[in-house]
């Protein structure tokens, strides 16, 4: 009987006992996603609160000569201060990214993808918080930027998390690793 079951594809009792039970991967990766997002968000939020309290309306702090300084800047636009008239659109984009990541989390079985999406989620939440709660008004708030390298745009920790998460997503995609943990070679 066991031979007939193997031929037609019905599992044998011995086959089920021999197959190792896999631990549920989804919970662990979802927890990792939200843990990374929470750390990125809290670091961004804390740094912005500190910058607003201690650095805004003060002289910039030189960190590495003229190469790097901390300078409080309110940015209503996107990267490099572009798109100042589209603050509401950036708010909508950030909210959409957050919803997409949360929906994707249900299918997340890859640790590297959880890290990448967690960075993206934490950064998007950080900047969205500014857009919602900072002046000049709800959904039009200016983002607090403060890391000012020479000859480059001023940015914040949320921006750094978004860029690092994005770069990691590109690398994972080139390696053929999908969020569900499968690897494909195209």
Short mmCIF file of N, CA and C in Angstrom, two decimals:
data_model
loop_
_atom_site.label_atom_id
_atom_site.label_comp_id
_atom_site.label_asym_id
_atom_site.label_seq_id
_atom_site.Cartn_x
_atom_site.Cartn_y
_atom_site.Cartn_z
N UNK A 1 0.82 -1.19 0.00
CA UNK A 1 0.00 0.00 0.00
C UNK A 1 0.86 1.25 0.00
N UNK A 2 1.95 1.25 0.77
CA UNK A 2 2.81 2.43 0.85
C UNK A 2 3.42 2.73 -0.51
N UNK A 3 3.77 1.70 -1.27
CA UNK A 3 4.34 1.92 -2.60
C UNK A 3 3.33 2.56 -3.52
N UNK A 4 2.08 2.16 -3.46
CA UNK A 4 1.03 2.74 -4.29
C UNK A 4 0.80 4.20 -3.89
N UNK A 5 0.84 4.50 -2.59
CA UNK A 5 0.65 5.88 -2.16
C UNK A 5 1.78 6.77 -2.65
N UNK A 6 3.00 6.27 -2.69
CA UNK A 6 4.12 7.07 -3.19
C UNK A 6 3.98 7.32 -4.68
N UNK A 7 3.49 6.35 -5.39
CA UNK A 7 3.35 6.50 -6.83
C UNK A 7 2.29 7.54 -7.16
N UNK A 8 1.18 7.52 -6.46
CA UNK A 8 0.11 8.47 -6.78
C UNK A 8 0.27 9.79 -6.02
N UNK A 9 1.29 9.90 -5.17
CA UNK A 9 1.58 11.18 -4.53
C UNK A 9 0.98 11.36 -3.15
N UNK A 10 0.36 10.34 -2.59
CA UNK A 10 -0.17 10.45 -1.25
C UNK A 10 0.96 10.18 -0.27
N UNK A 11 1.17 11.05 0.70
CA UNK A 11 2.31 10.86 1.61
C UNK A 11 2.11 9.65 2.52
N UNK A 12 3.19 8.97 2.77
CA UNK A 12 3.23 7.84 3.68
C UNK A 12 3.44 8.40 5.09
N UNK A 13 2.96 7.71 6.09
CA UNK A 13 3.11 8.16 7.47
C UNK A 13 4.59 8.30 7.81
N UNK A 14 5.41 7.36 7.35
CA UNK A 14 6.85 7.42 7.63
C UNK A 14 7.48 8.65 6.97
N UNK A 15 7.01 9.02 5.76
CA UNK A 15 7.54 10.20 5.07
C UNK A 15 7.24 11.47 5.86
N UNK A 16 6.06 11.57 6.44
CA UNK A 16 5.69 12.75 7.22
C UNK A 16 6.55 12.85 8.48
N UNK A 17 6.82 11.72 9.11
CA UNK A 17 7.63 11.73 10.32
C UNK A 17 9.08 12.08 9.99
N UNK A 18 9.56 11.69 8.80
CA UNK A 18 10.94 11.94 8.42
C UNK A 18 11.17 13.39 8.01
N UNK A 19 10.13 14.06 7.50
CA UNK A 19 10.29 15.45 7.06
C UNK A 19 10.37 16.37 8.29
N UNK A 20 11.43 17.15 8.36
CA UNK A 20 11.54 18.05 9.51
C UNK A 20 10.50 19.16 9.44
N UNK A 21 9.91 19.44 10.57
CA UNK A 21 8.92 20.51 10.62
C UNK A 21 9.64 21.85 10.60
N UNK A 22 9.23 22.73 9.68
CA UNK A 22 9.86 24.04 9.58
C UNK A 22 9.19 24.99 10.56
N UNK A 23 9.99 25.76 11.27
CA UNK A 23 9.39 26.75 12.17
C UNK A 23 8.70 27.84 11.35
N UNK A 24 7.70 28.46 11.89
CA UNK A 24 7.03 29.52 11.13
C UNK A 24 7.98 30.69 10.91
N UNK A 25 8.34 30.90 9.65
CA UNK A 25 9.32 31.93 9.31
C UNK A 25 8.69 33.32 9.28
N UNK A 26 7.42 33.40 8.93
CA UNK A 26 6.76 34.69 8.75
C UNK A 26 6.76 35.56 9.98
N UNK A 27 6.44 35.01 11.12
CA UNK A 27 6.40 35.82 12.34
C UNK A 27 7.74 36.43 12.66
N UNK A 28 8.78 35.61 12.56
CA UNK A 28 10.12 36.09 12.90
C UNK A 28 10.54 37.23 11.99
N UNK A 29 10.26 37.12 10.70
CA UNK A 29 10.66 38.15 9.75
C UNK A 29 9.79 39.39 9.87
N UNK A 30 8.53 39.21 10.18
CA UNK A 30 7.65 40.37 10.39
C UNK A 30 8.11 41.12 11.64
N UNK A 31 8.45 40.38 12.69
CA UNK A 31 8.95 41.02 13.91
C UNK A 31 10.24 41.77 13.61
N UNK A 32 11.11 41.18 12.81
CA UNK A 32 12.37 41.84 12.44
C UNK A 32 12.09 43.12 11.65
N UNK A 33 11.16 43.05 10.71
CA UNK A 33 10.78 44.22 9.91
C UNK A 33 10.34 45.36 10.82
N UNK A 34 9.43 45.08 11.75
CA UNK A 34 8.91 46.13 12.61
C UNK A 34 9.93 46.58 13.65
N UNK A 35 10.81 45.69 14.09
CA UNK A 35 11.86 46.10 15.03
C UNK A 35 12.85 47.06 14.37
N UNK A 36 13.26 46.74 13.15
CA UNK A 36 14.16 47.63 12.41
C UNK A 36 13.48 48.97 12.15
N UNK A 37 12.21 48.92 11.74
CA UNK A 37 11.46 50.15 11.47
C UNK A 37 11.35 51.00 12.74
N UNK A 38 11.08 50.36 13.86
CA UNK A 38 10.94 51.10 15.13
C UNK A 38 12.26 51.76 15.53
N UNK A 39 13.36 51.03 15.41
CA UNK A 39 14.67 51.60 15.75
C UNK A 39 14.99 52.78 14.83
N UNK A 40 14.80 52.61 13.52
CA UNK A 40 15.07 53.69 12.57
C UNK A 40 14.19 54.90 12.87
N UNK A 41 12.92 54.65 13.15
CA UNK A 41 11.98 55.74 13.44
C UNK A 41 12.36 56.48 14.71
N UNK A 42 12.66 55.73 15.77
CA UNK A 42 12.99 56.37 17.05
C UNK A 42 14.29 57.15 16.98
N UNK A 43 15.30 56.61 16.27
CA UNK A 43 16.55 57.35 16.09
C UNK A 43 16.30 58.65 15.32
N UNK A 44 15.49 58.57 14.28
CA UNK A 44 15.18 59.77 13.50
C UNK A 44 14.40 60.78 14.34
N UNK A 45 13.37 60.32 15.00
CA UNK A 45 12.54 61.21 15.82
C UNK A 45 13.36 61.85 16.94
N UNK A 46 14.16 61.06 17.63
CA UNK A 46 14.99 61.59 18.70
C UNK A 46 16.00 62.60 18.21
N UNK A 47 16.63 62.31 17.08
CA UNK A 47 17.62 63.25 16.55
C UNK A 47 16.96 64.56 16.13
N UNK A 48 15.77 64.48 15.55
CA UNK A 48 15.06 65.71 15.14
C UNK A 48 14.61 66.52 16.35
N UNK A 49 14.14 65.87 17.39
CA UNK A 49 13.76 66.59 18.60
C UNK A 49 14.97 67.30 19.20
N UNK A 50 16.10 66.64 19.20
CA UNK A 50 17.33 67.23 19.72
C UNK A 50 17.78 68.41 18.86
N UNK A 51 17.71 68.25 17.55
CA UNK A 51 18.11 69.32 16.64
C UNK A 51 17.22 70.54 16.81
N UNK A 52 15.91 70.33 16.88
CA UNK A 52 14.98 71.46 17.05
C UNK A 52 15.22 72.15 18.40
N UNK A 53 15.47 71.38 19.44
CA UNK A 53 15.66 71.96 20.77
C UNK A 53 17.01 72.66 20.93
N UNK A 54 18.06 72.10 20.36
CA UNK A 54 19.41 72.59 20.65
C UNK A 54 20.11 73.30 19.49
N UNK A 55 19.67 73.05 18.26
CA UNK A 55 20.44 73.56 17.13
C UNK A 55 19.70 74.59 16.29
N UNK A 56 18.37 74.48 16.27
CA UNK A 56 17.60 75.42 15.46
C UNK A 56 17.81 76.85 15.99
N UNK A 57 18.00 77.79 15.08
CA UNK A 57 18.25 79.20 15.39
C UNK A 57 19.59 79.41 16.08
N UNK A 58 20.52 78.48 15.89
CA UNK A 58 21.88 78.60 16.40
C UNK A 58 22.86 78.38 15.26
N UNK A 59 24.09 78.69 15.51
CA UNK A 59 25.14 78.48 14.52
C UNK A 59 25.33 76.97 14.28
N UNK A 60 25.66 76.58 13.04
CA UNK A 60 25.93 75.16 12.76
C UNK A 60 27.12 74.66 13.59
N UNK A 61 27.12 73.37 13.85
CA UNK A 61 28.21 72.73 14.59
C UNK A 61 29.12 72.04 13.59
N UNK A 62 30.38 72.44 13.57
CA UNK A 62 31.38 71.81 12.68
C UNK A 62 31.74 70.44 13.26
N UNK A 63 31.59 69.40 12.46
CA UNK A 63 31.91 68.04 12.90
C UNK A 63 33.28 67.62 12.38
N UNK A 64 33.48 67.75 11.07
CA UNK A 64 34.76 67.43 10.44
C UNK A 64 35.15 68.62 9.57
N UNK A 65 35.77 69.61 10.20
CA UNK A 65 36.20 70.80 9.47
C UNK A 65 35.08 71.39 8.64
N UNK A 66 35.40 71.71 7.38
CA UNK A 66 34.39 72.21 6.46
C UNK A 66 33.66 71.09 5.72
N UNK A 67 34.05 69.84 5.98
CA UNK A 67 33.49 68.70 5.24
C UNK A 67 32.12 68.27 5.76
N UNK A 68 31.91 68.40 7.05
CA UNK A 68 30.64 67.94 7.62
C UNK A 68 30.26 68.82 8.81
N UNK A 69 29.01 69.25 8.81
CA UNK A 69 28.49 70.02 9.93
C UNK A 69 27.05 69.64 10.19
N UNK A 70 26.58 69.94 11.39
CA UNK A 70 25.17 69.79 11.74
C UNK A 70 24.54 71.17 11.68
N UNK A 71 23.52 71.30 10.86
CA UNK A 71 22.86 72.57 10.65
C UNK A 71 21.36 72.32 10.50
N UNK A 72 20.56 72.95 11.34
CA UNK A 72 19.11 72.76 11.30
C UNK A 72 18.52 73.46 10.08
N UNK A 73 17.83 72.68 9.26
CA UNK A 73 17.19 73.20 8.04
C UNK A 73 15.79 72.61 7.96
N UNK A 74 14.80 73.43 7.63
CA UNK A 74 13.44 72.92 7.40
C UNK A 74 13.26 72.77 5.90
N UNK A 75 12.92 71.57 5.46
CA UNK A 75 12.81 71.26 4.05
C UNK A 75 11.37 70.87 3.71
N UNK A 76 10.63 71.75 3.02
CA UNK A 76 9.26 71.41 2.63
C UNK A 76 9.21 70.52 1.39
N UNK A 77 10.33 70.38 0.70
CA UNK A 77 10.35 69.61 -0.55
C UNK A 77 10.90 68.22 -0.36
N UNK A 78 11.46 67.71 -1.44
CA UNK A 78 12.05 66.38 -1.43
C UNK A 78 13.57 66.52 -1.35
N UNK A 79 14.28 65.53 -1.82
CA UNK A 79 15.74 65.56 -1.80
C UNK A 79 16.25 66.81 -2.53
N UNK A 80 17.30 67.37 -1.98
CA UNK A 80 17.95 68.57 -2.54
C UNK A 80 17.00 69.77 -2.54
N UNK A 81 15.94 69.73 -1.73
CA UNK A 81 15.02 70.85 -1.63
C UNK A 81 14.12 71.03 -2.84
N UNK A 82 14.09 70.04 -3.73
CA UNK A 82 13.26 70.16 -4.93
C UNK A 82 11.80 69.85 -4.59
N UNK A 83 10.89 70.46 -5.33
CA UNK A 83 9.48 70.15 -5.21
C UNK A 83 8.80 70.74 -4.00
N UNK A 84 9.20 71.94 -3.60
CA UNK A 84 8.62 72.55 -2.40
C UNK A 84 7.11 72.75 -2.52
N UNK A 85 6.61 72.88 -3.73
CA UNK A 85 5.17 73.09 -3.92
C UNK A 85 4.37 71.78 -3.87
N UNK A 86 5.07 70.66 -3.74
CA UNK A 86 4.41 69.36 -3.81
C UNK A 86 4.46 68.60 -2.49
N UNK A 87 4.48 69.32 -1.38
CA UNK A 87 4.58 68.69 -0.06
C UNK A 87 3.45 67.69 0.17
N UNK A 88 2.24 68.02 -0.23
CA UNK A 88 1.10 67.11 -0.03
C UNK A 88 1.31 65.82 -0.84
N UNK A 89 1.88 65.93 -2.02
CA UNK A 89 2.14 64.75 -2.84
C UNK A 89 3.18 63.86 -2.17
N UNK A 90 4.23 64.47 -1.59
CA UNK A 90 5.24 63.68 -0.88
C UNK A 90 4.64 62.98 0.33
N UNK A 91 3.71 63.64 0.99
CA UNK A 91 3.01 63.04 2.12
C UNK A 91 2.22 61.82 1.66
N UNK A 92 1.51 61.96 0.55
CA UNK A 92 0.74 60.85 0.00
C UNK A 92 1.65 59.69 -0.42
N UNK A 93 2.78 60.01 -1.04
CA UNK A 93 3.73 58.97 -1.46
C UNK A 93 4.26 58.22 -0.24
N UNK A 94 4.64 58.94 0.81
CA UNK A 94 5.16 58.29 2.02
C UNK A 94 4.09 57.38 2.64
N UNK A 95 2.85 57.87 2.70
CA UNK A 95 1.77 57.05 3.26
C UNK A 95 1.54 55.80 2.40
N UNK A 96 1.62 55.94 1.10
CA UNK A 96 1.45 54.80 0.19
C UNK A 96 2.56 53.78 0.38
N UNK A 97 3.80 54.24 0.51
CA UNK A 97 4.93 53.34 0.74
C UNK A 97 4.71 52.55 2.04
N UNK A 98 4.25 53.22 3.07
CA UNK A 98 4.01 52.56 4.35
C UNK A 98 2.95 51.47 4.20
N UNK A 99 1.86 51.77 3.52
CA UNK A 99 0.79 50.79 3.32
C UNK A 99 1.30 49.60 2.51
N UNK A 100 2.06 49.85 1.47
CA UNK A 100 2.58 48.76 0.62
C UNK A 100 3.51 47.85 1.44
N UNK A 101 4.38 48.44 2.24
CA UNK A 101 5.30 47.64 3.05
C UNK A 101 4.53 46.80 4.08
N UNK A 102 3.57 47.39 4.73
CA UNK A 102 2.78 46.64 5.72
C UNK A 102 2.03 45.49 5.05
N UNK A 103 1.48 45.73 3.86
CA UNK A 103 0.79 44.64 3.15
C UNK A 103 1.76 43.55 2.71
N UNK A 104 2.96 43.95 2.28
CA UNK A 104 3.97 42.99 1.84
C UNK A 104 4.50 42.16 3.00
N UNK A 105 4.42 42.70 4.20
CA UNK A 105 4.96 42.02 5.38
C UNK A 105 4.36 40.63 5.58
N UNK A 106 3.13 40.44 5.16
CA UNK A 106 2.49 39.12 5.34
C UNK A 106 3.21 38.03 4.57
N UNK A 107 3.91 38.38 3.50
CA UNK A 107 4.59 37.39 2.66
C UNK A 107 6.10 37.42 2.87
N UNK A 108 6.56 38.01 3.95
CA UNK A 108 7.99 38.25 4.17
C UNK A 108 8.64 37.08 4.90
N UNK A 109 9.53 36.39 4.22
CA UNK A 109 10.26 35.26 4.80
C UNK A 109 11.76 35.44 4.70
N UNK A 110 12.22 36.59 4.26
CA UNK A 110 13.64 36.84 4.05
C UNK A 110 14.15 37.87 5.05
N UNK A 111 15.19 37.50 5.79
CA UNK A 111 15.79 38.42 6.75
C UNK A 111 16.37 39.68 6.10
N UNK A 112 17.15 39.53 5.01
CA UNK A 112 17.67 40.73 4.36
C UNK A 112 16.57 41.66 3.85
N UNK A 113 15.49 41.08 3.33
CA UNK A 113 14.36 41.91 2.88
C UNK A 113 13.68 42.57 4.07
N UNK A 114 13.59 41.88 5.20
CA UNK A 114 13.00 42.48 6.40
C UNK A 114 13.83 43.68 6.85
N UNK A 115 15.15 43.55 6.79
CA UNK A 115 16.03 44.66 7.13
C UNK A 115 15.81 45.84 6.18
N UNK A 116 15.82 45.56 4.88
CA UNK A 116 15.66 46.62 3.88
C UNK A 116 14.31 47.31 4.00
N UNK A 117 13.25 46.53 4.10
CA UNK A 117 11.91 47.12 4.21
C UNK A 117 11.71 47.81 5.55
N UNK A 118 12.34 47.31 6.60
CA UNK A 118 12.28 47.97 7.90
C UNK A 118 12.93 49.34 7.86
N UNK A 119 14.07 49.44 7.19
CA UNK A 119 14.73 50.74 7.04
C UNK A 119 13.84 51.70 6.25
N UNK A 120 13.28 51.18 5.17
CA UNK A 120 12.40 52.01 4.33
C UNK A 120 11.16 52.45 5.12
N UNK A 121 10.56 51.54 5.86
CA UNK A 121 9.37 51.85 6.65
C UNK A 121 9.69 52.87 7.74
N UNK A 122 10.76 52.66 8.48
CA UNK A 122 11.14 53.59 9.55
C UNK A 122 11.44 54.98 9.01
N UNK A 123 12.15 55.04 7.88
CA UNK A 123 12.45 56.34 7.28
C UNK A 123 11.21 57.04 6.77
N UNK A 124 10.33 56.29 6.12
CA UNK A 124 9.08 56.88 5.61
C UNK A 124 8.22 57.39 6.77
N UNK A 125 8.15 56.62 7.85
CA UNK A 125 7.39 57.06 9.02
C UNK A 125 8.00 58.32 9.65
N UNK A 126 9.32 58.38 9.69
CA UNK A 126 9.99 59.55 10.25
C UNK A 126 9.67 60.82 9.49
N UNK A 127 9.80 60.76 8.18
CA UNK A 127 9.51 61.95 7.38
C UNK A 127 8.01 62.25 7.32
N UNK A 128 7.18 61.20 7.33
CA UNK A 128 5.73 61.42 7.34
C UNK A 128 5.30 62.10 8.64
N UNK A 129 5.92 61.74 9.75
CA UNK A 129 5.62 62.39 11.02
C UNK A 129 5.86 63.90 10.91
N UNK A 130 6.98 64.28 10.31
CA UNK A 130 7.26 65.71 10.11
C UNK A 130 6.21 66.35 9.21
N UNK A 131 5.86 65.68 8.13
CA UNK A 131 4.89 66.25 7.18
C UNK A 131 3.52 66.46 7.84
N UNK A 132 3.17 65.59 8.78
CA UNK A 132 1.87 65.70 9.43
C UNK A 132 1.89 66.70 10.58
N UNK A 133 2.93 66.69 11.41
CA UNK A 133 2.89 67.43 12.67
C UNK A 133 3.70 68.73 12.71
N UNK A 134 4.54 68.97 11.75
CA UNK A 134 5.35 70.20 11.80
C UNK A 134 4.69 71.31 10.99
N UNK A 135 5.11 72.55 11.29
CA UNK A 135 4.56 73.71 10.57
C UNK A 135 5.04 73.68 9.12
N UNK A 136 4.29 74.21 8.20
CA UNK A 136 3.22 75.18 8.39
C UNK A 136 1.84 74.58 8.63
N UNK A 137 1.65 73.26 8.50
CA UNK A 137 0.34 72.70 8.77
C UNK A 137 0.28 71.22 8.48
N UNK A 138 -0.83 70.62 8.83
CA UNK A 138 -1.04 69.19 8.63
C UNK A 138 -0.90 68.83 7.15
N UNK A 139 -0.11 67.82 6.86
CA UNK A 139 0.19 67.30 5.52
C UNK A 139 1.02 68.28 4.68
N UNK A 140 1.44 69.38 5.27
CA UNK A 140 2.28 70.35 4.55
C UNK A 140 3.53 70.69 5.34
N UNK A 141 3.79 69.93 6.39
CA UNK A 141 4.92 70.23 7.27
C UNK A 141 6.26 70.06 6.59
N UNK A 142 7.21 70.86 7.05
CA UNK A 142 8.58 70.80 6.53
C UNK A 142 9.37 69.78 7.35
N UNK A 143 10.16 68.97 6.67
CA UNK A 143 10.98 67.96 7.31
C UNK A 143 12.21 68.62 7.92
N UNK A 144 12.60 68.17 9.10
CA UNK A 144 13.80 68.69 9.76
C UNK A 144 15.01 67.92 9.22
N UNK A 145 15.90 68.64 8.55
CA UNK A 145 17.17 68.08 8.07
C UNK A 145 18.30 68.72 8.85
N UNK A 146 19.40 67.99 9.03
CA UNK A 146 20.49 68.57 9.82
C UNK A 146 21.88 68.07 9.47
N UNK A 147 22.03 66.95 8.80
CA UNK A 147 23.36 66.46 8.43
C UNK A 147 23.74 67.16 7.13
N UNK A 148 24.80 67.99 7.21
CA UNK A 148 25.15 68.85 6.08
C UNK A 148 26.58 68.60 5.62
N UNK A 149 26.76 67.61 4.71
CA UNK A 149 28.09 67.42 4.13
C UNK A 149 28.40 68.57 3.15
N UNK A 150 29.67 68.86 2.99
CA UNK A 150 30.06 69.91 2.04
C UNK A 150 29.65 69.51 0.63
N UNK A 151 29.12 70.46 -0.12
CA UNK A 151 28.77 70.28 -1.52
C UNK A 151 27.73 69.18 -1.75
N UNK A 152 26.82 69.01 -0.80
CA UNK A 152 25.78 67.99 -0.92
C UNK A 152 24.53 68.50 -0.20
N UNK A 153 23.43 67.83 -0.41
CA UNK A 153 22.16 68.21 0.22
C UNK A 153 22.19 67.92 1.71
N UNK A 154 21.47 68.72 2.47
CA UNK A 154 21.29 68.49 3.90
C UNK A 154 20.22 67.40 4.05
N UNK A 155 20.46 66.44 4.95
CA UNK A 155 19.52 65.33 5.10
C UNK A 155 19.37 64.97 6.56
N UNK A 156 18.56 63.95 6.84
CA UNK A 156 18.34 63.49 8.21
C UNK A 156 18.48 61.97 8.28
N UNK A 157 18.28 61.41 9.46
CA UNK A 157 18.43 59.96 9.62
C UNK A 157 17.36 59.17 8.88
N UNK A 158 16.15 59.73 8.74
CA UNK A 158 15.10 59.06 7.97
C UNK A 158 15.52 58.93 6.51
N UNK A 159 16.10 60.01 5.97
CA UNK A 159 16.58 59.97 4.59
C UNK A 159 17.67 58.90 4.43
N UNK A 160 18.56 58.82 5.42
CA UNK A 160 19.63 57.82 5.37
C UNK A 160 19.05 56.41 5.40
N UNK A 161 18.05 56.18 6.24
CA UNK A 161 17.42 54.87 6.33
C UNK A 161 16.74 54.51 5.00
N UNK A 162 16.07 55.49 4.39
CA UNK A 162 15.40 55.25 3.10
C UNK A 162 16.41 54.89 2.03
N UNK A 163 17.51 55.64 1.96
CA UNK A 163 18.53 55.38 0.94
C UNK A 163 19.18 54.02 1.18
N UNK A 164 19.55 53.71 2.42
CA UNK A 164 20.17 52.41 2.72
C UNK A 164 19.21 51.26 2.41
N UNK A 165 17.94 51.41 2.80
CA UNK A 165 16.95 50.38 2.48
C UNK A 165 16.77 50.22 0.98
N UNK A 166 16.73 51.32 0.25
CA UNK A 166 16.59 51.27 -1.21
C UNK A 166 17.77 50.60 -1.89
N UNK A 167 18.98 50.94 -1.45
CA UNK A 167 20.18 50.32 -2.02
C UNK A 167 20.17 48.82 -1.74
N UNK A 168 19.80 48.44 -0.53
CA UNK A 168 19.73 47.02 -0.17
C UNK A 168 18.68 46.29 -1.02
N UNK A 169 17.55 46.92 -1.28
CA UNK A 169 16.52 46.31 -2.13
C UNK A 169 17.05 46.08 -3.54
N UNK A 170 17.77 47.04 -4.07
CA UNK A 170 18.35 46.89 -5.41
C UNK A 170 19.34 45.73 -5.42
N UNK A 171 20.21 45.66 -4.41
CA UNK A 171 21.19 44.58 -4.34
C UNK A 171 20.51 43.21 -4.21
N UNK A 172 19.48 43.13 -3.37
CA UNK A 172 18.77 41.86 -3.21
C UNK A 172 18.08 41.45 -4.50
N UNK A 173 17.55 42.43 -5.22
CA UNK A 173 16.90 42.14 -6.50
C UNK A 173 17.90 41.63 -7.52
N UNK A 174 19.08 42.25 -7.55
CA UNK A 174 20.12 41.78 -8.48
C UNK A 174 20.60 40.38 -8.12
N UNK A 175 20.61 40.04 -6.83
CA UNK A 175 21.00 38.70 -6.40
C UNK A 175 19.90 37.68 -6.66
N UNK A 176 18.70 38.14 -6.98
CA UNK A 176 17.59 37.23 -7.26
C UNK A 176 16.84 36.77 -6.03
N UNK A 177 17.04 37.44 -4.90
CA UNK A 177 16.34 37.06 -3.67
C UNK A 177 15.03 37.82 -3.58
N UNK A 178 13.95 37.09 -3.44
CA UNK A 178 12.62 37.68 -3.32
C UNK A 178 12.24 37.84 -1.86
N UNK A 179 11.29 38.73 -1.56
CA UNK A 179 10.86 38.91 -0.17
C UNK A 179 10.33 37.64 0.48
N UNK A 180 9.80 36.71 -0.32
CA UNK A 180 9.28 35.47 0.26
C UNK A 180 10.38 34.45 0.54
N UNK A 181 11.62 34.84 0.28
CA UNK A 181 12.76 33.96 0.57
C UNK A 181 13.22 33.11 -0.59
N UNK A 182 12.47 33.10 -1.68
CA UNK A 182 12.88 32.29 -2.83
C UNK A 182 13.97 33.02 -3.61
N UNK A 183 14.80 32.23 -4.25
CA UNK A 183 15.89 32.77 -5.08
C UNK A 183 15.60 32.35 -6.51
N UNK A 184 15.68 33.31 -7.40
CA UNK A 184 15.49 33.00 -8.81
C UNK A 184 16.67 33.52 -9.62
N UNK A 185 16.97 32.85 -10.69
CA UNK A 185 18.06 33.23 -11.59
C UNK A 185 17.47 33.61 -12.92
N UNK A 186 17.46 34.89 -13.21
CA UNK A 186 16.92 35.35 -14.50
C UNK A 186 18.03 35.78 -15.42
#
